[in-house]
């Protein structure tokens, strides 16, 4: 009997130590950059490991969350070729979505992609940096909460094609004037070759470029 009690105590201690080893589980929606009028897939990663997690996600105005997909670390299957992790999502008000994933005590890998969020960006969304909000997030293993937080944000940078492909000499040969988001002149160039050269030395953000009678909006990341 004493041996049985001792083994039970060891098992309980091992289980407790195992839980403590996983107390750093943490969810993060990655930052991303995409053009207005396109679709972008943004990963949700988890550091540490857990047997379940949940969160709500809310995109900015003009951006629609069209699909939520499984991440690579929760595609594990059992001997019957069934998913070990149950993965569900449901709509929330204001364009939000609730995401839930859980298993019967099976832990994810130590780190990896646990979900993919597919966003559609309206073509009328102005270039700039926007917040994607994650709310009421929680990671858990069995009945143990490993982490929980009310709100955190990631950044979606919306660009125009010129911000991605570069502004060529043919488009803006000079003189070229650069204005910040407040309309303040911050730079004048006689000649430029690319959007990187236009924004060299400037802080990240949205800028308006004027030259040759043209107006081009770009974003420096």
Coordinates of C-alpha atoms in Angstrom, one line a residue:
X1 CA 0.0 0.0 0.0
X2 CA 2.8 2.4 0.9
X3 CA 4.5 1.7 -2.4
X4 CA 1.2 2.5 -4.3
X5 CA 0.7 5.7 -2.4
X6 CA 4.4 6.6 -3.2
X7 CA 3.9 5.9 -6.9
X8 CA 0.7 7.9 -7.0
X9 CA 2.5 10.9 -5.3
X10 CA 5.3 10.6 -7.8
X11 CA 2.8 10.6 -10.7
X12 CA 1.0 13.6 -9.3
X13 CA 4.4 15.5 -8.9
X14 CA 5.4 14.6 -12.4
X15 CA 2.1 15.9 -13.7
X16 CA 2.5 19.1 -11.8
X17 CA 6.0 19.6 -13.1
X18 CA 4.8 18.9 -16.6
X19 CA 2.1 21.6 -16.3
X20 CA 4.6 24.0 -14.9
X21 CA 6.9 23.4 -17.8
X22 CA 4.2 24.5 -20.2
X23 CA 3.2 27.7 -18.4
X24 CA 4.6 30.0 -21.1
X25 CA 2.0 29.1 -23.7
X26 CA 1.2 32.3 -25.6
X27 CA -0.9 33.2 -28.6
X28 CA 0.2 35.9 -31.2
X29 CA -1.4 37.1 -34.4
X30 CA 1.5 38.0 -36.8
X31 CA 1.9 41.4 -38.3
X32 CA 1.3 41.5 -42.0
X33 CA 1.4 43.7 -45.1
X34 CA -1.0 43.5 -48.0
X35 CA -2.3 45.7 -50.9
X36 CA -5.8 47.2 -50.8
X37 CA -8.2 45.1 -52.9
X38 CA -6.4 41.8 -52.1
X39 CA -6.6 38.8 -49.7
X40 CA -4.0 38.0 -47.1
X41 CA -3.5 35.0 -44.9
X42 CA -2.1 35.8 -41.5
X43 CA -0.8 33.0 -39.1
X44 CA -1.6 32.7 -35.4
X45 CA 1.3 31.2 -33.6
X46 CA 1.7 29.7 -30.1
X47 CA 4.9 29.6 -28.2
X48 CA 5.1 26.8 -25.6
X49 CA 2.4 24.1 -25.9
X50 CA -1.1 23.5 -24.7
X51 CA -4.0 21.1 -25.3
X52 CA -6.4 23.9 -26.0
X53 CA -6.8 27.5 -26.7
X54 CA -9.5 30.1 -27.6
X55 CA -9.6 33.8 -28.7
X56 CA -11.7 36.4 -30.4
X57 CA -10.4 38.4 -33.4
X58 CA -11.6 41.7 -34.7
X59 CA -10.4 43.2 -38.0
X60 CA -10.4 47.0 -38.7
X61 CA -13.0 48.7 -40.8
X62 CA -12.9 47.8 -44.5
X63 CA -11.2 44.4 -43.7
X64 CA -13.3 41.2 -43.6
X65 CA -12.3 38.0 -41.9
X66 CA -13.5 35.5 -44.5
X67 CA -12.1 32.2 -43.3
X68 CA -10.3 30.6 -40.3
X69 CA -8.2 27.5 -41.1
X70 CA -6.2 25.0 -39.0
X71 CA -2.6 25.6 -38.4
X72 CA 0.1 23.0 -39.0
X73 CA 0.6 22.0 -35.3
X74 CA -3.1 21.0 -34.9
X75 CA -3.3 18.8 -38.0
X76 CA -2.2 15.8 -36.0
X77 CA -4.3 12.7 -36.7
X78 CA -5.0 9.5 -34.7
X79 CA -4.8 5.9 -35.9
X80 CA -8.2 6.2 -37.5
X81 CA -7.1 9.2 -39.5
X82 CA -9.2 11.6 -37.5
X83 CA -8.1 15.0 -36.3
X84 CA -6.9 14.8 -32.6
X85 CA -7.7 18.5 -32.1
X86 CA -11.2 19.8 -32.5
X87 CA -11.2 23.1 -34.3
X88 CA -14.2 25.4 -34.4
X89 CA -15.1 29.1 -35.0
X90 CA -18.2 31.2 -34.8
X91 CA -19.2 34.8 -35.8
X92 CA -19.2 37.6 -33.3
X93 CA -20.6 41.1 -33.6
X94 CA -18.8 43.9 -35.4
X95 CA -17.2 41.5 -37.9
X96 CA -15.4 39.5 -35.2
X97 CA -14.8 35.7 -34.9
X98 CA -14.5 33.4 -32.0
X99 CA -11.9 30.6 -32.4
X100 CA -11.8 27.5 -30.3
X101 CA -9.4 24.5 -30.4
X102 CA -9.1 21.6 -27.9
X103 CA -8.1 18.0 -27.5
X104 CA -8.5 15.3 -24.8
X105 CA -5.2 16.0 -23.1
X106 CA -3.0 15.9 -26.1
X107 CA -0.4 18.7 -26.2
X108 CA 0.7 20.6 -29.3
X109 CA 4.3 20.9 -30.4
X110 CA 6.4 23.3 -28.4
X111 CA 5.9 26.1 -30.9
X112 CA 4.1 26.6 -34.2
X113 CA 1.2 27.8 -36.2
X114 CA -2.1 27.0 -34.6
X115 CA -4.5 28.8 -37.0
X116 CA -4.6 30.8 -40.2
X117 CA -6.8 33.9 -40.6
X118 CA -7.8 34.8 -44.1
X119 CA -8.7 38.5 -44.5
X120 CA -10.2 40.3 -47.5
X121 CA -9.1 44.0 -47.8
X122 CA -11.5 46.4 -49.5
X123 CA -10.0 48.2 -52.5
X124 CA -11.1 51.6 -50.9
X125 CA -9.1 51.1 -47.7
X126 CA -6.5 53.9 -47.6
X127 CA -2.8 53.0 -47.3
X128 CA -1.7 53.0 -43.6
X129 CA -1.3 50.9 -40.5
X130 CA -4.3 49.3 -38.9
X131 CA -4.9 47.2 -35.7
X132 CA -6.2 43.6 -35.7
X133 CA -7.5 43.0 -32.2
X134 CA -7.2 39.7 -30.3
X135 CA -9.5 39.6 -27.3
X136 CA -10.3 37.2 -24.4
X137 CA -7.5 34.8 -25.3
X138 CA -6.6 31.7 -23.2
X139 CA -4.3 28.8 -23.5
X140 CA -4.9 25.7 -21.3
X141 CA -3.9 22.1 -20.6
X142 CA -6.7 20.0 -19.1
X143 CA -8.1 22.2 -16.3
X144 CA -5.0 24.3 -15.9
X145 CA -5.0 27.8 -17.5
X146 CA -1.5 28.4 -18.8
X147 CA -2.1 32.0 -20.0
X148 CA -4.9 34.4 -20.4
X149 CA -5.2 38.1 -21.5
X150 CA -8.0 40.5 -22.3
X151 CA -6.6 42.2 -25.4
X152 CA -3.6 42.6 -27.6
X153 CA -3.1 43.9 -31.1
X154 CA -1.1 43.2 -34.3
X155 CA -0.5 45.5 -37.2
X156 CA -1.9 45.1 -40.7
X157 CA -0.1 47.5 -43.1
X158 CA -2.2 48.3 -46.2
X159 CA -0.3 49.4 -49.2
X160 CA -0.9 50.4 -52.8
X161 CA 0.8 48.5 -55.6
X162 CA 3.5 51.2 -55.9
X163 CA 4.4 50.7 -52.2
X164 CA 5.2 47.0 -53.0
X165 CA 6.7 47.2 -56.5
X166 CA 8.5 50.5 -56.1
X167 CA 8.0 53.9 -57.8
X168 CA 10.0 54.0 -61.0
X169 CA 11.8 57.0 -62.6
X170 CA 9.3 56.9 -65.5
X171 CA 6.4 57.5 -63.1
X172 CA 8.0 60.2 -61.0
X173 CA 11.2 61.7 -62.5
X174 CA 11.3 64.9 -60.4
X175 CA 11.3 67.2 -58.8
X176 CA 9.4 65.0 -56.2
X177 CA 7.8 66.2 -53.0
X178 CA 7.0 63.8 -50.1
X179 CA 4.3 64.6 -47.6
X180 CA 3.5 62.7 -44.4
X181 CA 0.0 61.6 -43.3
X182 CA -0.7 65.0 -41.8
X183 CA 0.0 66.7 -45.1
X184 CA 3.4 68.2 -44.0
X185 CA 6.2 68.4 -46.5
X186 CA 9.0 66.2 -45.2
X187 CA 11.3 65.7 -48.3
X188 CA 12.0 67.1 -51.7
X189 CA 14.1 65.2 -54.3
X190 CA 15.2 66.3 -57.8
X191 CA 15.2 62.7 -59.0
X192 CA 14.4 59.3 -57.5
X193 CA 14.5 55.7 -58.5
X194 CA 12.4 53.7 -56.1
X195 CA 9.9 54.0 -53.2
X196 CA 12.8 52.9 -50.9
X197 CA 14.8 55.9 -52.0
X198 CA 11.8 58.2 -51.6
X199 CA 11.3 57.2 -48.0
X200 CA 14.9 56.8 -47.0
X201 CA 15.5 58.5 -43.6
X202 CA 11.8 58.8 -42.9
X203 CA 9.8 57.1 -40.1
X204 CA 7.5 54.1 -40.9
X205 CA 4.0 55.2 -42.0
X206 CA 1.9 56.4 -44.9
X207 CA 3.2 59.1 -47.3
X208 CA 1.9 61.0 -50.3
X209 CA 4.3 61.5 -53.2
X210 CA 3.7 64.3 -55.7
X211 CA 5.6 64.8 -59.0
X212 CA 5.0 65.2 -62.7
X213 CA 1.4 66.2 -62.0
X214 CA 0.8 62.7 -60.4
X215 CA 0.0 61.8 -56.8
X216 CA 1.1 58.4 -55.4
X217 CA 0.5 57.0 -52.0
X218 CA 3.0 54.7 -50.5
X219 CA 3.7 53.1 -47.1
X220 CA 7.1 52.7 -45.5
X221 CA 7.3 49.6 -43.3

